[in-house]
Coordinates of C-alpha atoms and ligand atoms in Angstrom, one line a residue:
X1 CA -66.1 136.3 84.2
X2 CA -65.0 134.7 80.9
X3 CA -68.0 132.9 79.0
X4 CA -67.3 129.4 77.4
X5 CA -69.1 128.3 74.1
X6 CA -70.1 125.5 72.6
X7 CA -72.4 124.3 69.6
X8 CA -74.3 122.3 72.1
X9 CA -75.2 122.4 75.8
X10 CA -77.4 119.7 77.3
X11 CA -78.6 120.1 80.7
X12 CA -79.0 117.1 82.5
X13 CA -77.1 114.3 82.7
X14 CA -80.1 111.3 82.9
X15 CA -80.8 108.3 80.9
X16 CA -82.1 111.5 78.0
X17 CA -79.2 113.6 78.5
X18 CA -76.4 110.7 78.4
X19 CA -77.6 109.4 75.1
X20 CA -77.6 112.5 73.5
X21 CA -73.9 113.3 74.6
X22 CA -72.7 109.8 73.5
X23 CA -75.0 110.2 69.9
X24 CA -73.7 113.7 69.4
X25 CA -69.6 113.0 70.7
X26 CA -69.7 111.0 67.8
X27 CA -71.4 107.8 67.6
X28 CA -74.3 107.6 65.0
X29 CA -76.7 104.8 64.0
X30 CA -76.8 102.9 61.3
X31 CA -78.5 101.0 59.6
X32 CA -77.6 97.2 59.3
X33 CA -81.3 95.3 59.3
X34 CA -81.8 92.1 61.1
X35 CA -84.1 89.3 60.3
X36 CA -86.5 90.1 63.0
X37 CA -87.0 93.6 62.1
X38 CA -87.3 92.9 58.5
X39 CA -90.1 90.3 59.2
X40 CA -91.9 92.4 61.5
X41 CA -91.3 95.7 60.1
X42 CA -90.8 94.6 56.0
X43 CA -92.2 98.5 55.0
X44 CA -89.8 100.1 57.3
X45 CA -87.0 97.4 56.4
X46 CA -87.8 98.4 52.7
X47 CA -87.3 102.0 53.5
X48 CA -84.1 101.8 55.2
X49 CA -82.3 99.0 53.4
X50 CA -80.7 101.1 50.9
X51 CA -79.6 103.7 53.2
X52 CA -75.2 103.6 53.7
X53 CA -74.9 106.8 55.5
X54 CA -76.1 107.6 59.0
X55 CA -79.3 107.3 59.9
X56 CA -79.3 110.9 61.5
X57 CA -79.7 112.1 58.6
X58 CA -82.9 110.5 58.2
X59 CA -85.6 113.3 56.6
X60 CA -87.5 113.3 60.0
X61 CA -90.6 115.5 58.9
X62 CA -90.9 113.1 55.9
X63 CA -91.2 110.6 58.3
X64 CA -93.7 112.4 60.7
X65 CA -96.1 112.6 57.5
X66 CA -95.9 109.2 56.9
X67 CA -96.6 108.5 60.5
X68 CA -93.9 107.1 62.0
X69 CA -92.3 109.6 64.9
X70 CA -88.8 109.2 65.1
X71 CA -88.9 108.1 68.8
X72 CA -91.0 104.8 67.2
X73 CA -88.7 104.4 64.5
X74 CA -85.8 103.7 66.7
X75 CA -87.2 102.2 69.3
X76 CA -88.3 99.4 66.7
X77 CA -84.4 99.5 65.4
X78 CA -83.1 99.1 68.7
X79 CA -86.5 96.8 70.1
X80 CA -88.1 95.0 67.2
X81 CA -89.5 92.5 69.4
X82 CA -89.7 93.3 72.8
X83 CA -88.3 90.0 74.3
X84 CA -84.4 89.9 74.1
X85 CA -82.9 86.7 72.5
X86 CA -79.3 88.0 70.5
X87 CA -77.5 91.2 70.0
X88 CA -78.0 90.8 66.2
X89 CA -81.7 91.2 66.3
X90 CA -80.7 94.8 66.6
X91 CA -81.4 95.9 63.2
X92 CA -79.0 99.2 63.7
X93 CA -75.2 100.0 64.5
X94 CA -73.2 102.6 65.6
X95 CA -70.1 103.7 63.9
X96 CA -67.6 106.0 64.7
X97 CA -68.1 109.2 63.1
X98 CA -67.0 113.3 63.6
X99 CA -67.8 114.4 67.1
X100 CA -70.3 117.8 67.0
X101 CA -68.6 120.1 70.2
X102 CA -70.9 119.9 73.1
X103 CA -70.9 120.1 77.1
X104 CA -73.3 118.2 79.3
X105 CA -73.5 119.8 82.5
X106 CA -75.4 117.5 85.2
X107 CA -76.0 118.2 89.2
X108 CA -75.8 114.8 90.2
X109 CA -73.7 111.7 89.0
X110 CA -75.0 110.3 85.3
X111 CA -77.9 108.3 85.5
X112 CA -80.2 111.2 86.8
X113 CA -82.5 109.9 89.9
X114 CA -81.6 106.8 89.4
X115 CA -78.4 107.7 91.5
X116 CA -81.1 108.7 94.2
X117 CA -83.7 106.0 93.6
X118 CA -83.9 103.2 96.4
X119 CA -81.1 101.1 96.7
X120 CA -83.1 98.1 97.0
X121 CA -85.5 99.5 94.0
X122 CA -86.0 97.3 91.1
X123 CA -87.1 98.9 87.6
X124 CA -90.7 99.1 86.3
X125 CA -89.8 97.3 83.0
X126 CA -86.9 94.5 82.2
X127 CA -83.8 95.5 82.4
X128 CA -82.7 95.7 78.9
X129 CA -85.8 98.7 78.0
X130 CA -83.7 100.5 80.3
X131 CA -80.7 100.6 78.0
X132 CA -78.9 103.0 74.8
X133 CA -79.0 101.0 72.0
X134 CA -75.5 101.5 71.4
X135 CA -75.0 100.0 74.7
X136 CA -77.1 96.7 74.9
X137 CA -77.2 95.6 78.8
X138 CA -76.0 91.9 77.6
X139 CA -72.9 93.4 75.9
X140 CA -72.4 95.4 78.8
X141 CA -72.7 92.2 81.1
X142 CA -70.7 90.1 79.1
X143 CA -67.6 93.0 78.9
X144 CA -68.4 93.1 82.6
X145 CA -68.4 89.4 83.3
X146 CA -71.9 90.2 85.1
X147 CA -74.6 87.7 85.6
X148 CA -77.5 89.6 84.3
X149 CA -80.8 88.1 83.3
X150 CA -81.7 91.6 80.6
X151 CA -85.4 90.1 80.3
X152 CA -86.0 90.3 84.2
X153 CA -86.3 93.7 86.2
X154 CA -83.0 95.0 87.1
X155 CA -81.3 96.5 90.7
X156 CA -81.0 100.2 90.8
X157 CA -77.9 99.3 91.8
X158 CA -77.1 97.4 88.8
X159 CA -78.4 99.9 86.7
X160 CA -77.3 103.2 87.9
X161 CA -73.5 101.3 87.6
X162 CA -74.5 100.6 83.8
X163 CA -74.9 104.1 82.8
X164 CA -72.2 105.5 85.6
X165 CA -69.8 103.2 82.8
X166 CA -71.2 105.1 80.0
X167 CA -68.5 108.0 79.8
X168 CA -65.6 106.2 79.8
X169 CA -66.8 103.5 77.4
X170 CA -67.4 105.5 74.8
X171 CA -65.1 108.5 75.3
X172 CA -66.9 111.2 76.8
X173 CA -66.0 111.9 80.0
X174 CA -64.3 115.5 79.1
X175 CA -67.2 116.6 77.5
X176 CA -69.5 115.8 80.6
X177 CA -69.3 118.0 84.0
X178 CA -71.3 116.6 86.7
X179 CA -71.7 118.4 90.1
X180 CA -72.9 121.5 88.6
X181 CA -76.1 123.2 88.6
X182 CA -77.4 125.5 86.0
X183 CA -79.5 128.0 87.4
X184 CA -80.2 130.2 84.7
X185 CA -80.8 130.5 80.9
X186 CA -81.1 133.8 78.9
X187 CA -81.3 134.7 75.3
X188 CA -78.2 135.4 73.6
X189 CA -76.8 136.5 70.5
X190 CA -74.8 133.2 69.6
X191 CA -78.0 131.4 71.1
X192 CA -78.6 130.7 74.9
X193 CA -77.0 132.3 77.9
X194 CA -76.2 130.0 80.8
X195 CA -75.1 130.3 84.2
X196 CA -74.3 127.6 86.3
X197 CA -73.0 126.6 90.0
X198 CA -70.3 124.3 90.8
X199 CA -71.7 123.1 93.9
X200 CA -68.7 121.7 95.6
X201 CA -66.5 125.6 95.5
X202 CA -70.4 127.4 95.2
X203 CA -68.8 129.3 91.8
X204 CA -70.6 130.7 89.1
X205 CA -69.7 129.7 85.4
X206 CA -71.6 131.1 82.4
X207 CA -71.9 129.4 78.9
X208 CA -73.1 130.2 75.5
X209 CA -74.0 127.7 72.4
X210 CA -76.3 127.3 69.9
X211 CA -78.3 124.1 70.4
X212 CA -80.0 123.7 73.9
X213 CA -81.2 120.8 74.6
X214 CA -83.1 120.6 78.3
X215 CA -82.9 117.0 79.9
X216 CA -83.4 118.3 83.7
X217 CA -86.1 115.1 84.0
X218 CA -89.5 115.3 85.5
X219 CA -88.6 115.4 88.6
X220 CA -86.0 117.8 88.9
X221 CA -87.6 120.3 92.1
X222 CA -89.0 117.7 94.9
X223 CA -92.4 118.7 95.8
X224 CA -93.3 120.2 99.2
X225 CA -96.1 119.2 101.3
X226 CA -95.9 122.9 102.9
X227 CA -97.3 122.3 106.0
X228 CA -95.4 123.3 109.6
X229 CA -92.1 120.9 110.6
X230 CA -91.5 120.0 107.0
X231 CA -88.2 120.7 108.0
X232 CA -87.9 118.7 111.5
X233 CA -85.1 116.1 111.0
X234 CA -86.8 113.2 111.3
X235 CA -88.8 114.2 108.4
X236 CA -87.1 112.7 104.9
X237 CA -87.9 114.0 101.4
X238 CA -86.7 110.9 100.1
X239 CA -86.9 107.3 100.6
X240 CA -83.3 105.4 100.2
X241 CA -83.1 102.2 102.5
X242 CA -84.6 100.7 106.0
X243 CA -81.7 101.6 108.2
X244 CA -82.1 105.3 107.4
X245 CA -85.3 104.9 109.7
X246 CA -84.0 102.6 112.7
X247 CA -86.9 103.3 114.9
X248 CA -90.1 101.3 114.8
X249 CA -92.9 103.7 113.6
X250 CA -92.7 105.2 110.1
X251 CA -95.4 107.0 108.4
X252 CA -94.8 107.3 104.3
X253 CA -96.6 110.2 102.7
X254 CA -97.2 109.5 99.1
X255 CA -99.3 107.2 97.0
X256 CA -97.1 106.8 93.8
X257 CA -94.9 103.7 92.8
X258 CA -92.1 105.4 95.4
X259 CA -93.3 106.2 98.2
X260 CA -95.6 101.8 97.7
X261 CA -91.7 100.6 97.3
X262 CA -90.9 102.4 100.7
X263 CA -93.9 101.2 102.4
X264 CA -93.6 97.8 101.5
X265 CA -90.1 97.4 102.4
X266 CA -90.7 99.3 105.6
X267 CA -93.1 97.0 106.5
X268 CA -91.1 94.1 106.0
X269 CA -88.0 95.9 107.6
X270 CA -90.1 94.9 110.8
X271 CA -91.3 98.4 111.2
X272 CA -94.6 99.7 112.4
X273 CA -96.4 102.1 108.7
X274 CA -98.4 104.2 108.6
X275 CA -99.2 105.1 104.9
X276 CA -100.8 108.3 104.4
X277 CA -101.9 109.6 100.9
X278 CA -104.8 111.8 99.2
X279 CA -105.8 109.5 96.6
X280 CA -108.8 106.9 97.4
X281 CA -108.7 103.4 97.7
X282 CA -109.9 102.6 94.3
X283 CA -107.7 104.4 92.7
X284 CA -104.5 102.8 94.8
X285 CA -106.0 99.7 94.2
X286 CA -106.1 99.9 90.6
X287 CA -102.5 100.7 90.5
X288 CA -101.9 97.7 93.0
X289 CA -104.2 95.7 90.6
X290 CA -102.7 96.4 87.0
X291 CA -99.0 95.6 88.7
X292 CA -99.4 92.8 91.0
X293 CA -99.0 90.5 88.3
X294 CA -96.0 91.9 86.5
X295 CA -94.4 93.8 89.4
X296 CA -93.2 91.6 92.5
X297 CA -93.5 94.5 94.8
X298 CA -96.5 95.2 94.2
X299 CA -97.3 91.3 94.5
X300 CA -96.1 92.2 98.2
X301 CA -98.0 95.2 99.0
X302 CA -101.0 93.7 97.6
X303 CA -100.3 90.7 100.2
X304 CA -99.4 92.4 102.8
X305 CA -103.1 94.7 102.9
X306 CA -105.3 91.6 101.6
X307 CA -103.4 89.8 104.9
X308 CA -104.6 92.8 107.1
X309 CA -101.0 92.9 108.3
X310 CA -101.4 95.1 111.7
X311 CA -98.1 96.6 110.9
X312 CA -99.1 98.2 107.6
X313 CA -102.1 101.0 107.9
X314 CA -103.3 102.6 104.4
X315 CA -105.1 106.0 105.2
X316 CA -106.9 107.1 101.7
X317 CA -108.1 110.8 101.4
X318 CA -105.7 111.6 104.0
X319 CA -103.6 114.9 104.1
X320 CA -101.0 115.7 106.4
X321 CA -101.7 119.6 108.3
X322 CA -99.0 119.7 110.9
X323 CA -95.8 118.0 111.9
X324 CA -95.0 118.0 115.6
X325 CA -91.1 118.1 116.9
X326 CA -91.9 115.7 119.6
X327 CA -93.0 113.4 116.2
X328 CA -97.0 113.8 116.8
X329 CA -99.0 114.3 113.2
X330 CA -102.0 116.2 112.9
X331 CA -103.4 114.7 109.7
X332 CA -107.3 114.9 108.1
X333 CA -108.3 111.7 107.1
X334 CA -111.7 111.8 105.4
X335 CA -112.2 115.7 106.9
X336 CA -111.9 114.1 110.0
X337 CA -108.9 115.2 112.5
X338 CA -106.3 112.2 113.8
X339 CA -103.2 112.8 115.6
X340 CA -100.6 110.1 114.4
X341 CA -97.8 109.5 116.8
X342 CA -94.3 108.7 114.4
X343 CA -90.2 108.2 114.9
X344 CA -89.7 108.7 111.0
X345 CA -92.0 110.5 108.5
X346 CA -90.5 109.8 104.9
X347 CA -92.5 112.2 101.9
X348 CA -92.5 109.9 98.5
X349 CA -94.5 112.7 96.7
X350 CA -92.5 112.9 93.4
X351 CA -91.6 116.4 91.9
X352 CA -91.7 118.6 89.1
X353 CA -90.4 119.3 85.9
X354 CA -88.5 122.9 86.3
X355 CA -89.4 125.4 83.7
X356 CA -88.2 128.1 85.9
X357 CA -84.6 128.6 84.6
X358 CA -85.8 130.0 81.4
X359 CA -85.8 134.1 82.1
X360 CA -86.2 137.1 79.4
X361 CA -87.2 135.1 76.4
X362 CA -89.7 137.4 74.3
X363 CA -92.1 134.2 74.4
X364 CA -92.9 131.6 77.1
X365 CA -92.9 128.1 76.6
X366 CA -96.0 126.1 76.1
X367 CA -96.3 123.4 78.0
X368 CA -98.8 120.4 78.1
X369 CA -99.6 118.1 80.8
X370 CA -99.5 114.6 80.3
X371 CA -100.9 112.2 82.5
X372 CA -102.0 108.4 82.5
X373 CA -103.6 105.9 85.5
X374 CA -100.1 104.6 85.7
X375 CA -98.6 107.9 87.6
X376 CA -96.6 109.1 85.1
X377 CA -97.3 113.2 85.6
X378 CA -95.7 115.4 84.0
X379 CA -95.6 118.9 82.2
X380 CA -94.0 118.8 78.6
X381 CA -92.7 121.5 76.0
X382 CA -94.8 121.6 73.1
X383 CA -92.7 120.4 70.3
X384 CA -92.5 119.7 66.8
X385 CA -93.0 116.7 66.2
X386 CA -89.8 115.5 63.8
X387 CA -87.2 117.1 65.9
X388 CA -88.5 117.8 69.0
X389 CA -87.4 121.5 69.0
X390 CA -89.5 123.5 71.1
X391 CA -92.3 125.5 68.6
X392 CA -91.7 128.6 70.9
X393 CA -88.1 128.8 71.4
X394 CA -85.8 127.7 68.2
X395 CA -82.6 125.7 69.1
X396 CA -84.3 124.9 72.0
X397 CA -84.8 120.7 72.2
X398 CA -86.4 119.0 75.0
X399 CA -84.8 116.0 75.8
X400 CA -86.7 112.4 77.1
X401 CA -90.0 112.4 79.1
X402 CA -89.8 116.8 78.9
X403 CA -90.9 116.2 75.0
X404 CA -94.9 116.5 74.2
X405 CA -96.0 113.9 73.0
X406 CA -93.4 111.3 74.7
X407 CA -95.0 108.6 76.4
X408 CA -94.4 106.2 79.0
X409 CA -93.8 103.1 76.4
X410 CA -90.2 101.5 75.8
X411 CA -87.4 103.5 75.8
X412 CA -89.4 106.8 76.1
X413 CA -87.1 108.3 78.6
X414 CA -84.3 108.3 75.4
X415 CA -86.3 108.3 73.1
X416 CA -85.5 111.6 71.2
X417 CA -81.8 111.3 71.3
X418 CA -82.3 110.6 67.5
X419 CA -84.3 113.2 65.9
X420 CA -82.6 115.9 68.0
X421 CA -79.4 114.9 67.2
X422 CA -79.7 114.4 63.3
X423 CA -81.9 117.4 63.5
X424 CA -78.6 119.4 65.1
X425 CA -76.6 117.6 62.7
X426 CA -78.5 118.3 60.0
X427 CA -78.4 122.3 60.9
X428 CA -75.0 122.0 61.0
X429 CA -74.5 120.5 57.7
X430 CA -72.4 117.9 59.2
X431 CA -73.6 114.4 57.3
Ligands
LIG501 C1 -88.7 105.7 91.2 C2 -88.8 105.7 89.7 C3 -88.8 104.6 89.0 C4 -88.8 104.6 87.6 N1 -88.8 103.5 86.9 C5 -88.8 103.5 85.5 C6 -88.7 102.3 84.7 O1 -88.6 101.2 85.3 N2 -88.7 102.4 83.4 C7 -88.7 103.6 82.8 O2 -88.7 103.7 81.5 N3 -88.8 104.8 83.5 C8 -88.9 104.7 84.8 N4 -89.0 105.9 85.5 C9 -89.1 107.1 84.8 C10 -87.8 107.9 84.8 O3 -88.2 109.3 84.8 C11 -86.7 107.5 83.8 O4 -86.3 106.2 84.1 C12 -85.5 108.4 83.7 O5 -84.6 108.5 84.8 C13 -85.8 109.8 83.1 O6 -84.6 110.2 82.5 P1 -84.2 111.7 82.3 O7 -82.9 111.8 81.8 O8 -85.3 112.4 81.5 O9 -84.4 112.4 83.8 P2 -83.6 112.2 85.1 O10 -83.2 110.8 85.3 O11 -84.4 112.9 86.2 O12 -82.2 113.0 84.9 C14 -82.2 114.4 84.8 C15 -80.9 114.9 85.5 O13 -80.8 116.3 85.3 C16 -80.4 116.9 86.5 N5 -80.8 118.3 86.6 C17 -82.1 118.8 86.7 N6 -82.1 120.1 86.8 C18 -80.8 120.5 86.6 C19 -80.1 121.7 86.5 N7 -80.8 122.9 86.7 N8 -78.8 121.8 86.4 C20 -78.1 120.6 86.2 N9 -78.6 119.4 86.3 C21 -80.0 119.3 86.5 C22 -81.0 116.1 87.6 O14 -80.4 116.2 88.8 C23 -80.9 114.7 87.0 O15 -79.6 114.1 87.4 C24 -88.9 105.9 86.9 C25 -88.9 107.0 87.7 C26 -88.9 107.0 89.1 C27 -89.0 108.2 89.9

């Protein structure tokens, strides 16, 4: 089998992944200041005015020790007030500039989960967080003729067609291979061994480069409940859309954000819920409580259990032991046993970041959990904090949410496309 190389690999084609293919194929940041960022950041505006070149090739670690991470930095370039009014309050731009040679390789569609998020979902934040900054949603609505209001929440469906445009728009679409799972990565001498299968003909491909940088997400293997009739087919692992579940009584198994979406519109489908999850009712209820007022779906939930709707039942401290074929559910609800009788049983239980790829490196990587009340779980690769290059494995980047130290604040989930890609560039010798 003939191996193909290339400076850069990035696995994972998601909101992280994307940016960094469109950053590294050639479009770099620059500096152009705006009058909002200069009167809200005047220090940083100082700092950058005189800058002509690229702002990749920013000295990072400098900036670290002054205190500003690079994921900050930019998100105040491409965000300096969080409210959108005009495209020129963007105090950066992106220029044309020489493209670095890189392959993304993705399993699904760009976009990541959003492609398997809800189709009726609506984002956690407005819908112009959610975009590359050398993309802004409004110049993507007004190429589009779209009607989009970028302060409000946007559609997945809206969304997921934003970044699916992303390729073509700025000329990347050869450089990105979607439909292929990597399932392997190795040391190598020019770097990093990987092997990969193209799912649609099942055949193996291997690829060496340099850089690495591992955008998989944090949800990348679907967790398991593990119990017996997992597998039954009325049993979903994921939650898409009413009609999916045409007979009347659903039980959700989850507890996060996804799996209140799929109740709530469940419930409202007409169907008969039963919502089973581990946590207890305070702690749901403080999720239901810190959204209701920015969230309208969680507005809804919140209505629908303060209205005692008899179609929606909430069982807290609830795990499921059994699944039934003939649709009965042996569940413990408080240690005590109930038998739930269901058409549809949809698991909303999130998934896990995948570390498990990574075989024969002399060192393992480190890994951190993050965690906050708002559900955001996840395992992350300790990284340095300039570049986000692993401090275990060198040439190794973690990309978005997969980064220590990356929270859940605006633009987070792209956040490191800048560092890692100057960083890269700046290995190279290439500004
Ligand atoms: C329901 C839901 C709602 C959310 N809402 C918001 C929101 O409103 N605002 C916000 O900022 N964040 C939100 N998030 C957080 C979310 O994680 C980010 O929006 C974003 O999708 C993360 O981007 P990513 O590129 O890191 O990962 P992902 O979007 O998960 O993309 C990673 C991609 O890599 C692929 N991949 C994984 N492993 C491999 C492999 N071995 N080989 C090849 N490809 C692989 C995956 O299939 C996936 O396509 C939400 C998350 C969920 C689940």
């Amino acid at each position: 089998m003939s191996i193909e190389h290339h400076t850069a690999l990035i696995v994972g084609g998601g909101p992280a992944g994307l940016a960094l293919a469109v950053v590294l194929g050639g479009w770099h940041p620059h500096y152009r200041g705006s009058r909002m960022f200069s009167e809200r950041y005047p220090q940083l505006a100082e700092y950058l005015a005189p800058r002509q070149d690229t702002l990749l090739g920013l000295d990072f670690r400098e900036l670290v020790r002054s205190g500003v991470a690079p994921a900050d930095l930019f998100r105040l370039l491409h965000h300096p007030r969080q409210r959108f009014e005009q495209l020129a309050q963007v105090a950066m731009e992106f220029r044309q500039g020489e493209p670095l040679d890189y392959l993304l390789l993705s399993q699904e569609p760009v976009g990541g989960l959003w492609n398997n998020a809800p189709r009726n979902l609506l984002t956690l934040s407005p819908g112009q967080w959610m975009e590359f900054a050398f993309y802004p949603l409004a110049q993507y609505a007004e190429e589009q003729g779209l009607p989009l209001d970028v302060n409000e929440l946007i559609a997945k469906t809206d969304l997921i067609e934003y970044y699916h445009q992303v390729p073509s728009r700025f000329g990347q679409e050869e450089f990105i291979r979607t439909g292929e799972k990597v399932t392997r990565i190795e040391p190598h001498e020019r770097g990093f061994l990987l092997t990969s299968t193209e799912l649609a003909t099942q055949r193996t491909r291997q690829y060496t480069c340099k850089y690495l940088i591992y955008a998989a997400g944090q949800r990348c293997q679907l967790r398991h409940l593990g119990v017996e009739g997992e597998d039954l087919p009325f049993v979903a692992n994921q939650y898409d859309h009413p009609l999916d579940h045409p007979h009347h009584r659903v039980m959700v198994v989850g507890g996060g954000r996804s799996a209140d979406w799929a109740a709530t519109e469940l419930h409202d489908a007409g169907r008969q819920v039963c919502y089973v999850m581990r946590q207890s009712r305070d702690i749901h209820w403080q999720l239901i409580g810190d959204s209701r007022n920015g969230l309208p779906y969680y507005a809804r939930i919140a209505e629908i259990l303060e209205s005692k709707s008899p179609r929606l039942e909430v069982l807290y401290r609830a795990r499921v032991k059994r699944i039934g074929r003939d649709g009965r559910v042996w569940l413990s609800v408080g240690g005590a046993e109930r038998v739930v009788q269901v058409d549809h049983l949809v698991k909303e239980i999130g998934g896990i970041a995948d570390y498990s790829l990574f075989t024969g490196f002399p060192v393992a990587l480190q890994l951190e959990e993050k965690y906050d009340n708002y559900r955001f779980q996840v395992h992350q690769v300790r990284t340095h904090a300039h570049n986000y290059e692993s401090v275990d494995m060198p040439n190794l980047y973690a990309g978005g949410y997969l980064a220590a130290g990356i929270g859940l604040v605006v633009i987070a989930m792209h956040g490191t496309t800048y560092a890692i890609a100057g960083d890269i560039l700046q290995k190279e010798d290439r500004l």
